[in-house]
CSV table of C-alpha atoms in Angstrom, one decimal:
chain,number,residue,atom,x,y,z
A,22,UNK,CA,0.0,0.0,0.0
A,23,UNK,CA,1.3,3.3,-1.0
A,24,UNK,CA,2.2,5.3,1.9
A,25,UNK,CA,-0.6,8.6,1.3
A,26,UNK,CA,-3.1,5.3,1.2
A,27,UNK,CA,-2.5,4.3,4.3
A,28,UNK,CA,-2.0,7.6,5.7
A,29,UNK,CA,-5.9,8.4,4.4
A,30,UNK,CA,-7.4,4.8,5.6
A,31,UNK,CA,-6.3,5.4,8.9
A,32,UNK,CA,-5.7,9.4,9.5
A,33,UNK,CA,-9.3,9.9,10.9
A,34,UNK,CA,-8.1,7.0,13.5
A,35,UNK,CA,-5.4,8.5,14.9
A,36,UNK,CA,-6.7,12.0,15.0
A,37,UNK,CA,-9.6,10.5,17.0
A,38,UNK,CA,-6.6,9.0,19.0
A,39,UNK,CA,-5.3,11.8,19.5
A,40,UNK,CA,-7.7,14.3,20.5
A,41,UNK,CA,-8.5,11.5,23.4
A,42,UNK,CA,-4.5,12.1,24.7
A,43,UNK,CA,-5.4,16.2,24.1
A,44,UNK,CA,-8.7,15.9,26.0
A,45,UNK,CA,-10.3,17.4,23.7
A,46,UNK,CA,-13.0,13.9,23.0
A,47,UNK,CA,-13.9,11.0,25.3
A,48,UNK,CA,-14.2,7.4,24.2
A,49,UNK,CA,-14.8,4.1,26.7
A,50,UNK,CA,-12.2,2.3,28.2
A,51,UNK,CA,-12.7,-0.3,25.9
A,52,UNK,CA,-12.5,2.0,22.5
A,53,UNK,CA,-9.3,3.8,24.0
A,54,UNK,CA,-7.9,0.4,24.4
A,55,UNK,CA,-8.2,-0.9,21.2
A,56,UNK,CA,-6.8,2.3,19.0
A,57,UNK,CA,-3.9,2.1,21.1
A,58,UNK,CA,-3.5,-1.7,19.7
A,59,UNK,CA,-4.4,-0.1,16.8
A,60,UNK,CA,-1.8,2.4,16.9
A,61,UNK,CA,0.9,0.5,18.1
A,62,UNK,CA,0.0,-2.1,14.9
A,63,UNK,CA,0.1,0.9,12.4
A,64,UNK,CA,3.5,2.2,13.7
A,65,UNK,CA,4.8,-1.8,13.4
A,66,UNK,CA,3.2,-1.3,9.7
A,67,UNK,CA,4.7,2.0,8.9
A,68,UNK,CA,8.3,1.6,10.4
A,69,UNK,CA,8.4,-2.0,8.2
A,70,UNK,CA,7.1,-0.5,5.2
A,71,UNK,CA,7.8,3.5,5.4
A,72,UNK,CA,10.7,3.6,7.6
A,73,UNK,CA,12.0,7.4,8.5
A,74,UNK,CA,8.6,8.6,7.4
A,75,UNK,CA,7.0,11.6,8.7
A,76,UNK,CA,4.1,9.2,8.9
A,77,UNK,CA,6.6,6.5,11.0
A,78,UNK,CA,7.5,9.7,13.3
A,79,UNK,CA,4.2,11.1,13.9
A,80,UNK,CA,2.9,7.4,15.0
A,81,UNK,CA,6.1,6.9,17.2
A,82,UNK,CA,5.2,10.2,18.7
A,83,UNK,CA,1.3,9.3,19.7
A,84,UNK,CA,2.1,6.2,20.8
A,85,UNK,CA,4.9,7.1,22.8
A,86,UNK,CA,2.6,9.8,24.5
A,87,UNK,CA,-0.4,7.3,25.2
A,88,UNK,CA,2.9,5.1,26.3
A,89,UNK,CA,3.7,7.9,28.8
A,90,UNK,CA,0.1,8.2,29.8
A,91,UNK,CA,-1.4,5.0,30.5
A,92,UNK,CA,1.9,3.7,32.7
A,93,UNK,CA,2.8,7.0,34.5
A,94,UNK,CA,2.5,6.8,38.1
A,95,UNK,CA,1.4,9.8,40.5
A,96,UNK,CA,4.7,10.1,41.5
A,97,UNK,CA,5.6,10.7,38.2
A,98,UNK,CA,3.1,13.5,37.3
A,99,UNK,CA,4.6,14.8,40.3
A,100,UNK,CA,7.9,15.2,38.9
A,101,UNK,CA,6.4,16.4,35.6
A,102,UNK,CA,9.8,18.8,35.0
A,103,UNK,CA,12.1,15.8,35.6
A,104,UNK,CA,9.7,13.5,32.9
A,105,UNK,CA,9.4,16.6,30.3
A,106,UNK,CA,13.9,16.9,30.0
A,107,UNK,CA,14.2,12.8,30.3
A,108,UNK,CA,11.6,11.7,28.3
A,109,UNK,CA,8.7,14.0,27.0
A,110,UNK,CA,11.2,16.6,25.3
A,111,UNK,CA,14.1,14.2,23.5
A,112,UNK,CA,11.2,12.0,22.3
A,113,UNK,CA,9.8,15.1,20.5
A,114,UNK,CA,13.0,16.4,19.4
A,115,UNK,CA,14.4,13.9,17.3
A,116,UNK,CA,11.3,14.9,14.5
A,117,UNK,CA,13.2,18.4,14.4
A,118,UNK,CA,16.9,17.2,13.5
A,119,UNK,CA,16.2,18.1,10.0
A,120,UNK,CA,15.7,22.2,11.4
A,121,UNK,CA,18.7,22.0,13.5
A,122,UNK,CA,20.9,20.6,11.1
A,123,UNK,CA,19.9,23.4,8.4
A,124,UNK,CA,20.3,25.9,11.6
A,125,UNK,CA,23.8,24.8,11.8
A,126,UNK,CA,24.7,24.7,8.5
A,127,UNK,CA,23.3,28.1,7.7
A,128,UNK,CA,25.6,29.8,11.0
A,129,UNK,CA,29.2,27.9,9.9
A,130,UNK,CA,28.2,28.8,6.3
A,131,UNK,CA,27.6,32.9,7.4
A,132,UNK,CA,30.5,32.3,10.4
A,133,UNK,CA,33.1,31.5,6.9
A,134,UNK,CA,31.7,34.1,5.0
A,135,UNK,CA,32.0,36.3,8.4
A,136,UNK,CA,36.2,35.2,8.8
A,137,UNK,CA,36.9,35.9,4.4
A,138,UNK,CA,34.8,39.3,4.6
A,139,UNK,CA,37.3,40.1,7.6
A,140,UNK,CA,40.2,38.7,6.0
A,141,UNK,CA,39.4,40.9,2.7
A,142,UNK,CA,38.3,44.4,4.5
A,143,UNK,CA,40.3,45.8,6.9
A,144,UNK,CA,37.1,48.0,8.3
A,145,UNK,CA,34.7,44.8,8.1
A,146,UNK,CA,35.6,43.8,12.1
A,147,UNK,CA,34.8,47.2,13.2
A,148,UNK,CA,31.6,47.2,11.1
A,149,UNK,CA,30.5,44.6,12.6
A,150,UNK,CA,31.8,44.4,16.0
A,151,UNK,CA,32.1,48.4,16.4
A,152,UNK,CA,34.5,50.9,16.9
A,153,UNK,CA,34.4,51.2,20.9
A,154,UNK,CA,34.2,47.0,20.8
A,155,UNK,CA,37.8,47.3,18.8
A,156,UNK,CA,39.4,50.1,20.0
A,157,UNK,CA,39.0,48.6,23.8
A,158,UNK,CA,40.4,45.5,22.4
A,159,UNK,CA,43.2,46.9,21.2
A,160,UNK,CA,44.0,48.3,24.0
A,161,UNK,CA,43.8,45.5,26.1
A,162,UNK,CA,46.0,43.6,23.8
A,163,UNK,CA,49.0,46.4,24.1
A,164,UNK,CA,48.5,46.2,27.9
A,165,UNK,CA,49.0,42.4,27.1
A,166,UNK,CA,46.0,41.1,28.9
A,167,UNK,CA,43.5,41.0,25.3
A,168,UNK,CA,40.8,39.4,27.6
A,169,UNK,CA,40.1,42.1,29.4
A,170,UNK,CA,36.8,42.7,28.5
A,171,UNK,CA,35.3,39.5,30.7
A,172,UNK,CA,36.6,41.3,33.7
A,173,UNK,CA,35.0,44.5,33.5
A,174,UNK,CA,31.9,43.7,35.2
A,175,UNK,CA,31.4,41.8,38.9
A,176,UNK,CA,30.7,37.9,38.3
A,177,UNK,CA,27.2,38.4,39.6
A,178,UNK,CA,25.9,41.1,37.4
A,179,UNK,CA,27.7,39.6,34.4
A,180,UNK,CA,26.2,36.4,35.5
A,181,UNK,CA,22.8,38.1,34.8
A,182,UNK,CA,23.6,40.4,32.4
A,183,UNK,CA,25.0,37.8,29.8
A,184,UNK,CA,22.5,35.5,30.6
A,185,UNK,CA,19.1,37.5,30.2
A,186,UNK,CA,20.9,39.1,26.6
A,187,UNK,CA,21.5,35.5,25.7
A,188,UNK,CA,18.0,34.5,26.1
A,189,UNK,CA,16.9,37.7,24.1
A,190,UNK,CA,18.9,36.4,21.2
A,191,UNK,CA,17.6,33.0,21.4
A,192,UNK,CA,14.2,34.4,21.6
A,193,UNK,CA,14.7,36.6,18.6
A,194,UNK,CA,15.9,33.7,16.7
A,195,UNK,CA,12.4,31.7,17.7
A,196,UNK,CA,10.3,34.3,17.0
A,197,UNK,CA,11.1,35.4,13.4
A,198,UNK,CA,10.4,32.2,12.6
A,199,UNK,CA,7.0,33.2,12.3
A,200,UNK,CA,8.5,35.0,9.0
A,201,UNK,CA,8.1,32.0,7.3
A,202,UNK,CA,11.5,30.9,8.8
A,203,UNK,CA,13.1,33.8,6.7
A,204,UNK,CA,13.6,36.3,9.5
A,205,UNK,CA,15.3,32.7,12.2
A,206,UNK,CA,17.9,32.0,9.2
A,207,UNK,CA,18.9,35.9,9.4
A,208,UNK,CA,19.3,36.1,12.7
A,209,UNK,CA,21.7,32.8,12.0
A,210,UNK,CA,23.4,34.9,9.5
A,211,UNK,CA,24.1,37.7,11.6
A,212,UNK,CA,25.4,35.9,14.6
A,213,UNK,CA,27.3,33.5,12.4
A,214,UNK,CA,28.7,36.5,10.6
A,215,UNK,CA,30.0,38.1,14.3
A,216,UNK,CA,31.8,35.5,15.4
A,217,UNK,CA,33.6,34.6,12.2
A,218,UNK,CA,34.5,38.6,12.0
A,219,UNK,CA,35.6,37.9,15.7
A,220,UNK,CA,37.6,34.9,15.5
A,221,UNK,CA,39.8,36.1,12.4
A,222,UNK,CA,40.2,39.5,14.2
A,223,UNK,CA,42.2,37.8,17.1
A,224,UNK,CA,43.5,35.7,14.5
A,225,UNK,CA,45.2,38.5,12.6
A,226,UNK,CA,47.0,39.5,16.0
A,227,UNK,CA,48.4,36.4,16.2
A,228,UNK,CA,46.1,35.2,19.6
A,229,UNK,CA,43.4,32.6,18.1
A,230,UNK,CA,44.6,30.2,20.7
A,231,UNK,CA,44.2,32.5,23.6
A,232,UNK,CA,41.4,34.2,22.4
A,233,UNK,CA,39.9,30.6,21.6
A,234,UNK,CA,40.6,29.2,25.1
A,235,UNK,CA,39.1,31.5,26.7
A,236,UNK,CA,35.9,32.5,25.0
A,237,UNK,CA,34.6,28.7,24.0
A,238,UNK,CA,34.6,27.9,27.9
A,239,UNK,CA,31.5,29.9,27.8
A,240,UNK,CA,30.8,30.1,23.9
A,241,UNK,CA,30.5,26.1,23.2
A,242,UNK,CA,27.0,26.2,24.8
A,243,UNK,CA,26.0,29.8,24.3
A,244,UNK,CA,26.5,29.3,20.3
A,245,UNK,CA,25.1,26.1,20.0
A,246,UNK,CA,21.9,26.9,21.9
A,247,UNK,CA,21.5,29.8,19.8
A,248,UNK,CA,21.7,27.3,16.8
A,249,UNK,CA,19.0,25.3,18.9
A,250,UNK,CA,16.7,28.1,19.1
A,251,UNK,CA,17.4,28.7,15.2
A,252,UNK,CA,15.9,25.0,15.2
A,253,UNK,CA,13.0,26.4,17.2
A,254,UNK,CA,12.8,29.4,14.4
A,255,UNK,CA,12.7,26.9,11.8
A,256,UNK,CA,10.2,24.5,13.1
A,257,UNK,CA,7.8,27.3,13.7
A,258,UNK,CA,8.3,28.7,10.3
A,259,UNK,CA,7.6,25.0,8.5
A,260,UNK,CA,4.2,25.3,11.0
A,261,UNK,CA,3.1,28.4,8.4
A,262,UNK,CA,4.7,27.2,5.3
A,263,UNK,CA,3.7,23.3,5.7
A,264,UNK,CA,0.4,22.8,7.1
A,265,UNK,CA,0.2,19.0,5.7
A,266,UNK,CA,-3.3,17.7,6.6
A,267,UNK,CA,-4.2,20.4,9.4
A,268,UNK,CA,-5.6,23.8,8.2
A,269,UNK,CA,-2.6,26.8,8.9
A,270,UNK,CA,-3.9,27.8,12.0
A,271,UNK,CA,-3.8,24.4,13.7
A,272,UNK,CA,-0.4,23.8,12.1
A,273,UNK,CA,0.9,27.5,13.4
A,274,UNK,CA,-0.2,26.4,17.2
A,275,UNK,CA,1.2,23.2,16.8
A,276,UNK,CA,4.3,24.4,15.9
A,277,UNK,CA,4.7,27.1,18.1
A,278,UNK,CA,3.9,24.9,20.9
A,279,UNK,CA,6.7,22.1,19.5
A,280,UNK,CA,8.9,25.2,19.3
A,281,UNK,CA,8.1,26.9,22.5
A,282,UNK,CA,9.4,23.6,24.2
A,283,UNK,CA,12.6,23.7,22.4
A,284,UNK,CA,13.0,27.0,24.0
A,285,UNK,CA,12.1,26.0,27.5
A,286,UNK,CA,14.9,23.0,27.2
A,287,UNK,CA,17.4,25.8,26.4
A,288,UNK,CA,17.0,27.7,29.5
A,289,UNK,CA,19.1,25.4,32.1
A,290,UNK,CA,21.8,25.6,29.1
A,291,UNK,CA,21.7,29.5,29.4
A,292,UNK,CA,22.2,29.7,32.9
A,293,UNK,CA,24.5,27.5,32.7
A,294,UNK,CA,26.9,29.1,29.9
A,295,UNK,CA,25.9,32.8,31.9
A,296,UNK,CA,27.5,31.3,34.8
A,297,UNK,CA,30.8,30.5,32.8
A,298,UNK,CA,30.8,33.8,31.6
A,299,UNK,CA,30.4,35.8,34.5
A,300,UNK,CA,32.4,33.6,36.9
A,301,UNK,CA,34.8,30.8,34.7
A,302,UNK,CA,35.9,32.6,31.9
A,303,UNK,CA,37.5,35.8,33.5
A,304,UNK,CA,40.0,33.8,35.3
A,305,UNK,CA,42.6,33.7,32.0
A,306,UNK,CA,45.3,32.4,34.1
A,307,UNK,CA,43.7,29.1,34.4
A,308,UNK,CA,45.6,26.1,32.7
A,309,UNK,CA,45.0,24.9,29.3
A,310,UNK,CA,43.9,21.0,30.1
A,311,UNK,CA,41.2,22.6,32.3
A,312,UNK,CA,39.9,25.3,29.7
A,313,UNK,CA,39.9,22.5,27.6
A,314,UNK,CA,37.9,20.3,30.2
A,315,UNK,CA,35.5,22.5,30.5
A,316,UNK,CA,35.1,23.4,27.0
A,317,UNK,CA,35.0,19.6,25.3
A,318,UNK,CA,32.2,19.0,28.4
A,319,UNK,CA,30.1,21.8,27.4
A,320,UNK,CA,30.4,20.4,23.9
A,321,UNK,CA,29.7,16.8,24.6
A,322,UNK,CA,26.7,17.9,26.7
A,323,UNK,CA,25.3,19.2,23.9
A,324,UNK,CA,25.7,16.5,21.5
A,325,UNK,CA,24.2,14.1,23.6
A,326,UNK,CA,21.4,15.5,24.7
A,327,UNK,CA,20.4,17.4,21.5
A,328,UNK,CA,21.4,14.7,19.0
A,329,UNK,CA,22.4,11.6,20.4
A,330,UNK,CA,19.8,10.8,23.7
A,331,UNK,CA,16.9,11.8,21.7
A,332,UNK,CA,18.0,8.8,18.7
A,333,UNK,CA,19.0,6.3,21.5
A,334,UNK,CA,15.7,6.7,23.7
A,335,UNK,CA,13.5,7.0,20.0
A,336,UNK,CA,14.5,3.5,19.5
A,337,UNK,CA,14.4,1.9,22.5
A,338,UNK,CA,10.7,3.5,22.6
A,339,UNK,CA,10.2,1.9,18.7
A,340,UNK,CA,11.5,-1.6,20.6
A,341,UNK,CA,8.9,-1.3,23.9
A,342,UNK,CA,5.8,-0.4,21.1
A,343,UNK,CA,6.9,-3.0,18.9
């Protein structure tokens, strides 16, 4: 059976299905029981004949929420934070790698472009990065200390500074998504642009290792959760621009919701990399195995719980519904 056959023979089931998980319709005890059979037989079906569907996905997805539901203890729905990062979130995510890998690609793209415009115009860096941003730099470099600037402030009100301007980025990237993803993929370009601009800039002096060592203790998860919210961008945007079978209005509040819990995982990553900031990275002095510590943690944090968890716990849910 072709796979927009099946999709029609049985889309009226699963919508039924799940309208019952949203609340929004009742059925017996009996009825919910067998559509969940039901379910869990069309996800065997589609993951045997249409495997990495959208339709394979979207059935994983259901059935891992009515999973969720039927077995969750009160305990659990007690602990409703701890289920939504362990479980609820990563099971979602994995639909979205698509976005984030498109997010990526479209930052390093503008970061290479950001690096060859500074390499080709001496006045690109201060264009970009401003005058005063330069100037102070410079500065700091002739009094030989070029990471200055992250020891301006007290830790505290960096701490909060940094991290309430990172979320204001992040949130700027989610919301032009509604743009029709347009106005997320620019806000990639013009962070992806800045750091480039401001890599090759401490490059040219001849400090890209220092200025590296010190800035990715913080910057390894700041960038990459703005990249994540770019993904959030992008998902919200593919709400407006690819409805599928719902009318754009339920696909827009669908995606905004999908996207608004990307957000919410990115907040304990915020803190996190505003803590670095305002307290870790100032302290230049510190050895190189432990900037580097610090650094490949923060990166391998990311990986796995943004890429690799949410494909590990995606099949071992596949397994249980099989």
């Amino acid at each position: 059976m072709r796979e927009a056959s099946f999709v029609k023979a049985n889309k009226k089931k699963w919508l039924l299905f799940e309208n019952v998980l949203d609340k929004k319709e009742q059925v017996s005890p009996n009825k919910l029981s067998d559509l969940y059979i039901e379910i869990t037989d069309d996800l065997s079906y589609a993951k045997t004949f249409y495997p990495q569907s959208n339709t394979a996905l979207y059935l994983n997805s259901i059935a891992s929420r009515a999973h969720q539901s039927i077995y969750k203890t009160k305990k659990e729905s007690k602990n409703r934070l701890v289920t939504f990062f362990k479980t609820e979130f990563p099971l979602e995510f994995v639909k979205y790698h698509k976005q984030l890998l498109i997010a990526f690609s479209t930052f390093v793209f503008f970061g290479i472009i950001g690096a060859y415009s500074a390499a080709t115009d001496g006045d690109f860096v201060r264009l970009i990065l401003s005058d005063s941003y330069v100037n102070t730099t410079l500065e700091n470099i002739e009094k030989g200390d070029p990471m200055a600037v992250y020891k301006k402030m007290d830790e505290t009100s960096m701490f909060i500074a940094i991290t309430l301007n990172n979320i204001k980025v992040a949130m700027t990237a989610f919301v032009f998504g509604i743009f029709l993803s347009v106005g997320t993929l620019y806000v990639m370009l013009q962070n992806g642009i800045m750091l480039g601009s401001f890599l090759y800039f401490f490059y040219d002096k001849g400090l890209l290792w220092e200025s590296s060592r010190t800035i990715w203790i913080h910057g390894t998860i700041e960038i990459s959760v703005i990249i994540i919210a770019g993904c959030a961008g992008l998902v919200l945007g593919n709400g407006l621009l690819f409805p599928a079978t719902f009318t754009r209005l339920e696909s827009f509040k669908r995606s905004f919701k999908a996207g608004m819990k990307i957000m919410v995982s990115t907040i304990p990553f915020f803190i996190v990399a505003g803590f670095l900031e305002g307290f870790v990275t100032r302290h230049t002095e510190m050895p190189d195995w432990l900037a580097l510590f610090i650094i490949l943690t923060s990166f391998s944090a990311i990986v796995y719980y943004y890429v690799i968890y949410p494909i590990k716990l995606s099949k071992n849910q596949i397994v249980d519904g099989n």
